[in-house]
CSV table of C-alpha atoms in Angstrom, one decimal:
chain,number,residue,atom,x,y,z
Z,1080,MET,CA,-99.5,-22.7,25.9
Z,1081,ILE,CA,-98.1,-19.8,23.9
Z,1082,GLU,CA,-96.0,-18.7,26.8
Z,1083,GLU,CA,-94.5,-22.1,27.2
Z,1084,LEU,CA,-93.6,-22.2,23.4
Z,1085,LEU,CA,-92.0,-18.7,23.7
Z,1086,GLY,CA,-90.0,-19.8,26.7
Z,1087,ALA,CA,-88.8,-22.9,25.0
Z,1088,ALA,CA,-87.8,-20.9,21.9
Z,1089,ALA,CA,-85.9,-18.5,24.0
Z,1090,GLY,CA,-84.2,-21.3,25.8
Z,1091,VAL,CA,-83.2,-22.9,22.5
Z,1092,ALA,CA,-81.9,-19.6,21.2
Z,1093,ALA,CA,-79.9,-19.1,24.3
Z,1094,VAL,CA,-78.4,-22.5,24.0
Z,1095,GLY,CA,-77.6,-21.8,20.4
Z,1096,LEU,CA,-75.9,-18.6,21.2
Z,1097,VAL,CA,-73.9,-20.3,23.8
Z,1098,TYR,CA,-73.0,-23.1,21.4
Z,1099,VAL,CA,-72.0,-20.6,18.7
Z,1100,ALA,CA,-69.9,-18.7,21.2
Z,1101,ALA,CA,-68.2,-21.8,22.3
Z,1102,ALA,CA,-67.6,-23.1,18.7
Z,1103,ALA,CA,-66.7,-19.9,17.0
Z,1104,ARG,CA,-63.0,-19.3,16.3
Z,1105,VAL,CA,-61.0,-16.6,14.5
Z,1106,VAL,CA,-57.7,-17.4,12.7
Z,1107,LYS,CA,-55.5,-14.4,12.0
Z,1108,GLN,CA,-54.0,-13.7,8.6
Z,1109,TYR,CA,-50.5,-14.8,9.7
Z,1110,GLU,CA,-51.7,-18.0,11.4
Z,1111,ARG,CA,-53.0,-21.4,10.4
Z,1112,GLY,CA,-55.4,-23.6,12.4
Z,1113,VAL,CA,-55.0,-27.3,13.1
Z,1114,ILE,CA,-58.0,-29.1,14.5
Z,1115,LEU,CA,-57.7,-32.3,16.5
Z,1116,ARG,CA,-61.0,-34.0,17.1
Z,1117,LEU,CA,-60.8,-36.4,20.0
Z,1118,GLY,CA,-57.1,-36.4,19.6
Z,1119,ARG,CA,-57.0,-37.1,15.8
Z,1120,LEU,CA,-56.2,-34.7,13.0
Z,1121,ARG,CA,-59.5,-33.5,11.5
Z,1122,GLY,CA,-59.6,-32.3,8.0
Z,1123,SER,CA,-57.3,-29.8,6.4
Z,1124,VAL,CA,-55.6,-26.9,8.0
Z,1125,ARG,CA,-58.0,-24.0,8.6
Z,1126,GLU,CA,-57.3,-20.9,6.6
Z,1127,PRO,CA,-57.4,-17.4,8.1
Z,1128,GLY,CA,-60.8,-16.0,9.0
Z,1129,PHE,CA,-63.9,-17.2,10.9
Z,1130,THR,CA,-64.2,-20.9,11.6
Z,1131,MET,CA,-66.4,-23.3,13.7
Z,1132,ILE,CA,-65.4,-26.3,15.8
Z,1133,LEU,CA,-67.3,-28.7,18.0
Z,1134,PRO,CA,-67.1,-27.6,21.5
Z,1135,ALA,CA,-65.6,-30.1,24.0
Z,1136,VAL,CA,-64.8,-32.4,21.0
Z,1137,ASP,CA,-62.5,-30.4,18.8
Z,1138,ARG,CA,-59.3,-28.6,19.8
Z,1139,LEU,CA,-57.9,-25.8,17.6
Z,1140,HIS,CA,-54.1,-25.2,17.5
Z,1141,LYS,CA,-53.0,-22.0,15.9
Z,1142,VAL,CA,-49.5,-22.0,14.3
Z,1143,ASN,CA,-47.7,-18.8,13.6
Z,1144,MET,CA,-46.5,-18.7,10.0
Z,1145,GLN,CA,-44.2,-15.6,10.3
Z,1146,ILE,CA,-40.4,-15.7,10.1
Z,1147,VAL,CA,-39.1,-16.2,13.6
Z,1148,THR,CA,-35.7,-14.7,14.7
Z,1149,MET,CA,-34.1,-16.9,17.2
Z,1150,PRO,CA,-30.7,-16.0,18.8
Z,1151,VAL,CA,-28.4,-18.9,19.5
Z,1152,PRO,CA,-26.6,-18.7,22.8
Z,1153,ALA,CA,-22.8,-18.3,22.6
Z,1154,GLN,CA,-21.0,-21.7,22.3
Z,1155,GLU,CA,-17.5,-22.3,23.4
Z,1156,GLY,CA,-15.5,-24.7,21.5
Z,1157,ILE,CA,-12.0,-25.6,20.2
Z,1158,THR,CA,-11.2,-25.1,16.5
Z,1159,ARG,CA,-9.4,-27.6,14.3
Z,1160,ASP,CA,-6.1,-25.7,15.0
Z,1161,ASN,CA,-6.6,-25.9,18.8
Z,1162,VAL,CA,-7.8,-22.4,19.5
Z,1163,THR,CA,-10.6,-21.9,22.1
Z,1164,VAL,CA,-13.3,-19.5,20.9
Z,1165,ARG,CA,-16.8,-18.4,21.8
Z,1166,VAL,CA,-19.2,-18.1,18.9
Z,1167,ASP,CA,-22.8,-16.9,18.9
Z,1168,ALA,CA,-25.2,-16.8,16.0
Z,1169,VAL,CA,-28.8,-16.1,15.0
Z,1170,VAL,CA,-31.3,-18.3,13.1
Z,1171,TYR,CA,-34.2,-17.1,10.9
Z,1172,PHE,CA,-36.8,-19.8,10.2
Z,1173,GLN,CA,-40.6,-20.1,9.5
Z,1174,VAL,CA,-43.2,-22.8,9.6
Z,1175,VAL,CA,-44.3,-24.0,6.2
Z,1176,ASP,CA,-46.5,-27.0,7.3
Z,1177,ALA,CA,-48.6,-26.3,10.3
Z,1178,ALA,CA,-49.8,-29.8,10.8
Z,1179,ALA,CA,-46.3,-31.3,10.8
Z,1180,ALA,CA,-45.1,-28.6,13.2
Z,1181,ILE,CA,-47.9,-29.7,15.6
Z,1182,ILE,CA,-47.8,-33.4,15.1
Z,1183,ASN,CA,-44.2,-34.4,14.3
Z,1184,VAL,CA,-42.4,-32.4,17.0
Z,1185,GLU,CA,-43.4,-31.5,20.5
Z,1186,ASP,CA,-42.1,-27.9,20.4
Z,1187,TYR,CA,-40.6,-26.9,17.2
Z,1188,ARG,CA,-39.0,-23.7,18.6
Z,1189,PHE,CA,-37.1,-25.5,21.3
Z,1190,ALA,CA,-36.1,-28.2,18.7
Z,1191,VAL,CA,-34.7,-25.6,16.3
Z,1192,SER,CA,-32.9,-23.9,19.1
Z,1193,GLN,CA,-31.1,-27.1,20.4
Z,1194,MET,CA,-30.3,-28.2,16.8
Z,1195,ALA,CA,-28.8,-24.7,16.1
Z,1196,GLN,CA,-26.6,-24.9,19.2
Z,1197,THR,CA,-25.4,-28.4,18.4
Z,1198,SER,CA,-24.7,-27.5,14.8
Z,1199,LEU,CA,-22.8,-24.4,15.8
Z,1200,ARG,CA,-20.5,-26.4,18.2
Z,1201,SER,CA,-19.9,-29.0,15.4
Z,1202,ILE,CA,-19.0,-26.3,12.8
Z,1203,ILE,CA,-16.5,-24.7,15.3
Z,1204,GLY,CA,-14.7,-28.0,15.7
Z,1205,LYS,CA,-14.5,-28.6,11.9
Z,1206,SER,CA,-13.2,-25.1,11.1
Z,1207,ASP,CA,-10.0,-23.2,11.5
Z,1208,LEU,CA,-9.7,-19.9,13.3
Z,1209,ASP,CA,-9.0,-18.1,10.0
Z,1210,ASP,CA,-12.2,-19.5,8.5
Z,1211,LEU,CA,-14.2,-18.3,11.5
Z,1212,LEU,CA,-12.8,-14.8,11.2
Z,1213,SER,CA,-12.6,-14.3,7.4
Z,1214,ASN,CA,-14.7,-17.0,5.7
Z,1215,ARG,CA,-18.0,-16.6,7.6
Z,1216,GLU,CA,-20.2,-16.9,4.5
Z,1217,LYS,CA,-19.1,-20.4,3.9
Z,1218,LEU,CA,-19.7,-21.3,7.5
Z,1219,ASN,CA,-23.2,-19.8,7.4
Z,1220,GLN,CA,-24.1,-21.9,4.5
Z,1221,GLY,CA,-22.8,-25.0,6.2
Z,1222,LEU,CA,-24.9,-24.2,9.3
Z,1223,GLU,CA,-28.0,-23.7,7.2
Z,1224,LEU,CA,-27.6,-27.1,5.6
Z,1225,MET,CA,-27.0,-28.8,8.9
Z,1226,LEU,CA,-30.2,-27.2,10.4
Z,1227,ASP,CA,-32.4,-27.5,7.3
Z,1228,SER,CA,-32.1,-31.3,7.0
Z,1229,PRO,CA,-33.9,-32.3,10.2
Z,1230,ALA,CA,-36.2,-29.2,10.2
Z,1231,ILE,CA,-37.9,-30.3,6.9
Z,1232,GLY,CA,-39.6,-33.2,8.8
Z,1233,TRP,CA,-40.8,-30.7,11.4
Z,1234,GLY,CA,-42.6,-28.6,8.9
Z,1235,VAL,CA,-40.0,-25.8,9.5
Z,1236,GLN,CA,-37.9,-24.1,6.8
Z,1237,ILE,CA,-34.6,-22.5,7.8
Z,1238,ASP,CA,-34.4,-19.2,6.0
Z,1239,ARG,CA,-30.8,-18.3,6.9
Z,1240,VAL,CA,-28.2,-18.6,9.7
Z,1241,GLU,CA,-25.7,-15.8,10.6
Z,1242,ILE,CA,-22.6,-16.0,12.9
Z,1243,LYS,CA,-22.7,-12.8,14.9
Z,1244,ASP,CA,-19.5,-12.6,16.9
Z,1245,VAL,CA,-16.3,-14.7,17.5
Z,1246,SER,CA,-14.7,-14.0,20.9
Z,1247,LEU,CA,-11.0,-14.8,21.3
Z,1248,PRO,CA,-8.9,-15.1,24.4
Z,1249,GLU,CA,-6.7,-12.1,25.3
Z,1250,SER,CA,-3.5,-14.1,24.6
Z,1251,MET,CA,-4.7,-15.0,21.2
Z,1252,LYS,CA,-5.6,-11.4,20.5
Z,1253,ARG,CA,-2.0,-10.3,21.4
Z,1254,SER,CA,-0.5,-13.1,19.3
Z,1255,MET,CA,-2.6,-12.0,16.3
Z,1256,ALA,CA,-1.7,-8.4,16.9
Z,1257,ARG,CA,2.0,-9.3,16.8
Z,1258,GLN,CA,1.5,-11.4,13.7
Z,1259,ALA,CA,-0.2,-8.5,12.0
Z,1260,GLU,CA,2.6,-6.1,13.1
Z,1261,ALA,CA,5.2,-8.5,11.8
Z,1262,ASP,CA,3.4,-8.8,8.4
Z,1263,ARG,CA,3.2,-5.1,8.1
Z,1264,GLU,CA,6.8,-4.7,9.0
Z,1265,ARG,CA,7.8,-7.2,6.4
Z,1266,ARG,CA,5.8,-5.4,3.7
Z,1267,ALA,CA,7.3,-2.1,4.8
Z,1268,ARG,CA,10.8,-3.5,4.4
Z,1269,VAL,CA,10.0,-5.0,1.0
Z,1270,ILE,CA,8.6,-1.6,-0.1
Z,1271,ASN,CA,11.7,0.2,1.2
Z,1272,ALA,CA,14.0,-2.3,-0.6
Z,1273,ASP,CA,12.1,-1.9,-3.8
Z,1274,ALA,CA,12.4,1.9,-3.4
Z,1275,GLU,CA,16.1,1.6,-2.8
Z,1276,LEU,CA,16.5,-0.5,-6.0
Z,1277,GLN,CA,14.6,2.0,-8.1
Z,1278,ALA,CA,16.5,4.9,-6.6
Z,1279,SER,CA,19.9,3.2,-7.3
Z,1280,LYS,CA,18.9,2.6,-10.9
Z,1281,LYS,CA,17.9,6.3,-11.3
Z,1282,LEU,CA,21.1,7.4,-9.6
Z,1283,ALA,CA,23.1,5.2,-12.0
Z,1284,GLU,CA,21.4,6.8,-14.9
Z,1285,ALA,CA,22.0,10.3,-13.4
Z,1286,ALA,CA,25.7,9.4,-13.0
Z,1287,HIS,CA,26.0,8.5,-16.6
Z,1288,GLN,CA,24.3,11.7,-17.6
Z,1289,MET,CA,26.6,13.7,-15.4
Z,1290,ALA,CA,29.6,11.9,-16.8
Z,1291,ASP,CA,28.6,13.0,-20.3
Z,1292,ALA,CA,28.0,16.6,-19.1
Z,1293,PRO,CA,30.3,17.5,-16.2
Z,1294,SER,CA,28.6,20.9,-15.7
Z,1295,ALA,CA,25.5,19.1,-14.4
Z,1296,LEU,CA,27.6,17.9,-11.4
Z,1297,GLN,CA,28.5,21.4,-10.5
Z,1298,LEU,CA,24.8,22.5,-10.8
Z,1299,ARG,CA,23.8,19.6,-8.6
Z,1300,LEU,CA,26.4,20.6,-6.0
Z,1301,LEU,CA,25.1,24.1,-5.9
Z,1302,GLN,CA,21.6,22.9,-5.4
Z,1303,THR,CA,22.7,20.8,-2.5
Z,1304,VAL,CA,24.5,23.8,-1.0
Z,1305,MET,CA,21.3,25.8,-1.3
Z,1306,ALA,CA,19.2,23.1,0.3
Z,1307,VAL,CA,21.6,22.8,3.2
Z,1308,ALA,CA,21.9,26.6,3.6
Z,1309,ALA,CA,18.1,26.9,3.9
Z,1310,GLU,CA,18.2,25.0,7.2
Z,1311,LYS,CA,20.2,27.8,8.8
Z,1312,ASN,CA,22.9,25.6,10.2
Z,1313,SER,CA,25.8,27.3,11.9
Z,1314,THR,CA,28.4,25.0,10.4
Z,1315,LEU,CA,28.4,23.8,6.8
Z,1316,VAL,CA,30.8,21.0,5.7
Z,1317,LEU,CA,31.0,21.0,1.9
Z,1318,PRO,CA,32.7,18.0,0.4
Z,1319,ILE,CA,34.3,18.8,-3.0
Z,1320,PRO,CA,34.2,15.8,-5.3
Z,1321,VAL,CA,37.2,14.9,-7.4
Z,1322,GLU,CA,35.1,15.1,-10.6
Z,1323,LEU,CA,34.4,18.8,-9.8
Z,1324,LEU,CA,38.2,19.5,-9.5
Z,1325,ARG,CA,38.8,17.7,-12.8
Z,1326,PHE,CA,36.1,19.8,-14.4
Z,1327,LEU,CA,37.6,23.0,-13.0
Z,1328,GLU,CA,41.0,21.9,-14.2
Z,1329,ARG,CA,39.7,21.2,-17.7
Z,1330,GLY,CA,37.9,24.5,-17.7
Z,1331,ALA,CA,41.1,26.4,-16.8
Z,1332,GLN,CA,43.4,24.7,-19.4
Z,1333,PRO,CA,42.1,26.6,-22.6
Z,1334,PRO,CA,42.9,30.1,-21.3
Z,1335,GLN,CA,46.4,29.0,-20.3
Z,1336,ASP,CA,47.1,27.5,-23.7
Z,1337,HIS,CA,45.8,30.7,-25.4
Z,1338,ALA,CA,48.0,32.9,-23.3
Z,1339,ALA,CA,51.0,30.7,-23.9
Z,1340,ARG,CA,50.4,30.9,-27.7
Z,1341,ALA,CA,49.9,34.7,-27.5
Z,1342,ALA,CA,53.1,35.4,-25.5
Z,1343,PRO,CA,56.3,36.0,-27.7
Z,1344,GLU,CA,59.3,33.8,-27.3
Z,1345,PRO,CA,62.4,35.6,-25.9
Z,1346,ALA,CA,65.0,36.4,-28.5
Z,1347,ALA,CA,68.1,34.4,-28.5
Z,1348,VAL,CA,71.1,36.6,-27.9
Z,1349,PRO,CA,74.3,35.4,-29.5
Z,1350,GLU,CA,77.3,35.1,-27.3
Z,1351,PRO,CA,80.2,37.4,-28.1
Z,1352,ALA,CA,82.7,35.7,-30.3
Z,1353,THR,CA,86.3,35.3,-29.1
Z,1354,VAL,CA,88.7,37.2,-31.4
Z,1355,ASP,CA,92.3,36.0,-31.4
Z,1356,GLN,CA,93.4,38.4,-34.1
Z,1357,PRO,CA,91.8,41.6,-35.2
Z,1358,ALA,CA,89.9,41.1,-38.4
Z,1359,ALA,CA,90.2,43.4,-41.2
Z,1360,VAL,CA,87.0,45.3,-41.8
Z,1361,ASP,CA,86.1,46.3,-45.3
Z,1362,GLU,CA,85.0,49.9,-44.9
Z,1363,SER,CA,83.4,50.1,-48.3
Z,1364,ALA,CA,81.4,47.0,-47.8
Z,1365,ALA,CA,80.3,48.1,-44.4
Z,1366,ALA,CA,79.2,51.5,-45.7
Z,1367,SER,CA,77.4,50.2,-48.7
Z,1368,GLU,CA,75.6,47.1,-47.3
Z,1369,PRO,CA,73.6,47.5,-44.1
Z,1370,ILE,CA,73.1,44.6,-41.8
Z,1371,ALA,CA,69.9,42.8,-42.7
Z,1372,VAL,CA,67.7,41.6,-39.8
Z,1373,SER,CA,65.3,38.8,-40.8
Z,1374,GLU,CA,62.4,39.7,-38.4
Z,1375,PRO,CA,61.9,42.4,-35.9
Z,1376,ILE,CA,61.9,41.2,-32.4
Z,1377,ALA,CA,59.6,42.8,-29.9
Z,1378,VAL,CA,61.2,42.8,-26.5
Z,1379,SER,CA,58.9,43.6,-23.6
Z,1380,GLU,CA,61.7,43.6,-21.0
Z,1381,PRO,CA,65.4,44.5,-21.4
Z,1382,ILE,CA,67.5,41.5,-22.2
Z,1383,ALA,CA,70.4,41.0,-19.9
Z,1384,VAL,CA,73.6,40.1,-21.7
Z,1385,GLU,CA,76.4,38.6,-19.8
Z,1386,GLU,CA,79.7,40.5,-20.2
Z,1387,SER,CA,82.6,38.6,-21.5
Z,1388,THR,CA,85.5,38.1,-19.1
Z,1389,GLU,CA,88.1,38.0,-21.9
Z,1390,PRO,CA,90.0,41.2,-22.7
Z,1391,PRO,CA,88.7,43.2,-25.6
Z,1392,ALA,CA,90.5,42.9,-28.9
Z,1393,GLU,CA,93.0,45.6,-29.8
Z,1394,PRO,CA,91.7,48.1,-32.2
Z,1395,THR,CA,93.1,48.2,-35.7
Z,1396,ALA,CA,94.9,51.0,-37.2
Z,1397,ASP,CA,91.9,52.2,-39.1
Z,1398,PRO,CA,88.7,52.6,-37.0
Z,1399,PRO,CA,85.8,50.7,-38.5
Z,1400,ALA,CA,83.1,52.7,-40.1
Z,1401,GLU,CA,79.9,53.3,-38.1
Z,1402,PRO,CA,77.1,51.0,-39.2
Z,1403,PRO,CA,74.1,52.7,-40.8
Z,1404,ALA,CA,71.2,53.6,-38.6
Z,1405,GLU,CA,68.9,50.7,-37.9
Z,1406,PRO,CA,65.3,51.0,-38.4
Z,1407,PRO,CA,63.1,51.6,-35.3
Z,1408,GLY,CA,62.0,48.5,-33.4
Z,1409,GLN,CA,65.2,46.6,-34.1
Z,1410,VAL,CA,67.6,45.5,-31.4
Z,1411,PRO,CA,71.1,46.8,-31.9
Z,1412,LEU,CA,73.6,44.1,-32.4
Z,1413,LYS,CA,76.6,44.0,-30.2
């Protein structure tokens, strides 16, 4: 009798162990458990840890609550400005309602993937090529709104959407390269023109300064000659500006005027008077009054006096008295 009771207790314990083993479940920290009893949702979502279900009656579905990274395959489409492009993206989402993710949609991962591809193709057709290349942040926000609206009913929250790459045809790449080169060439020409304008203004100011100080032009010319001579050229062609010649001419005028003022004027030599009749000479007057000369004349060169072609006058009976001796430095009068 006792043996039968012990055997029955052992059997019940074994059945209990089998039942517990079949009913025991463990939900991980990043998971949530959804129990369907005979096909119907039973109770609330099971939290992480140890839980029990009814074997052969309940079915436990574990839902991952982590953020899922899902790449979106590259989609080829035509932009609003008729350019064919291939765009790929990546979607970050997580499940916020485990029961809705199990009940409301068959496979929430596949649903999010298909919705992302459809939204990406739609956003390509609504955007320009420049927006795809330079304004990706706005497109990412648009994609996120397009995916988040239906995903809320699936118990899924879209964390963010990023466009990874935009592939362009080779012809479009060459066209964009030519456009960029043309734009850079335009900016380079504008910069050169601006530089020429500023240089012309500075040159005009320099010209006014040189006009006020002509010596600056000569100094600038010498600097130019030194710069050219430093290149060791065999032939040097040096243009001489007219302003330099005028400067040299003005610089040479003061010494000439000073020399002209310092040089004495040549003495005027009176021509011999023609005597028709011999004049009577007063010997006493000639002896008593010497001939007065108003100013001594310095003669650097002998003065050539032309001889008169007329015959000399006949001497008078009484020879004239010799004039008194003239002071030194005076020219004898003839």
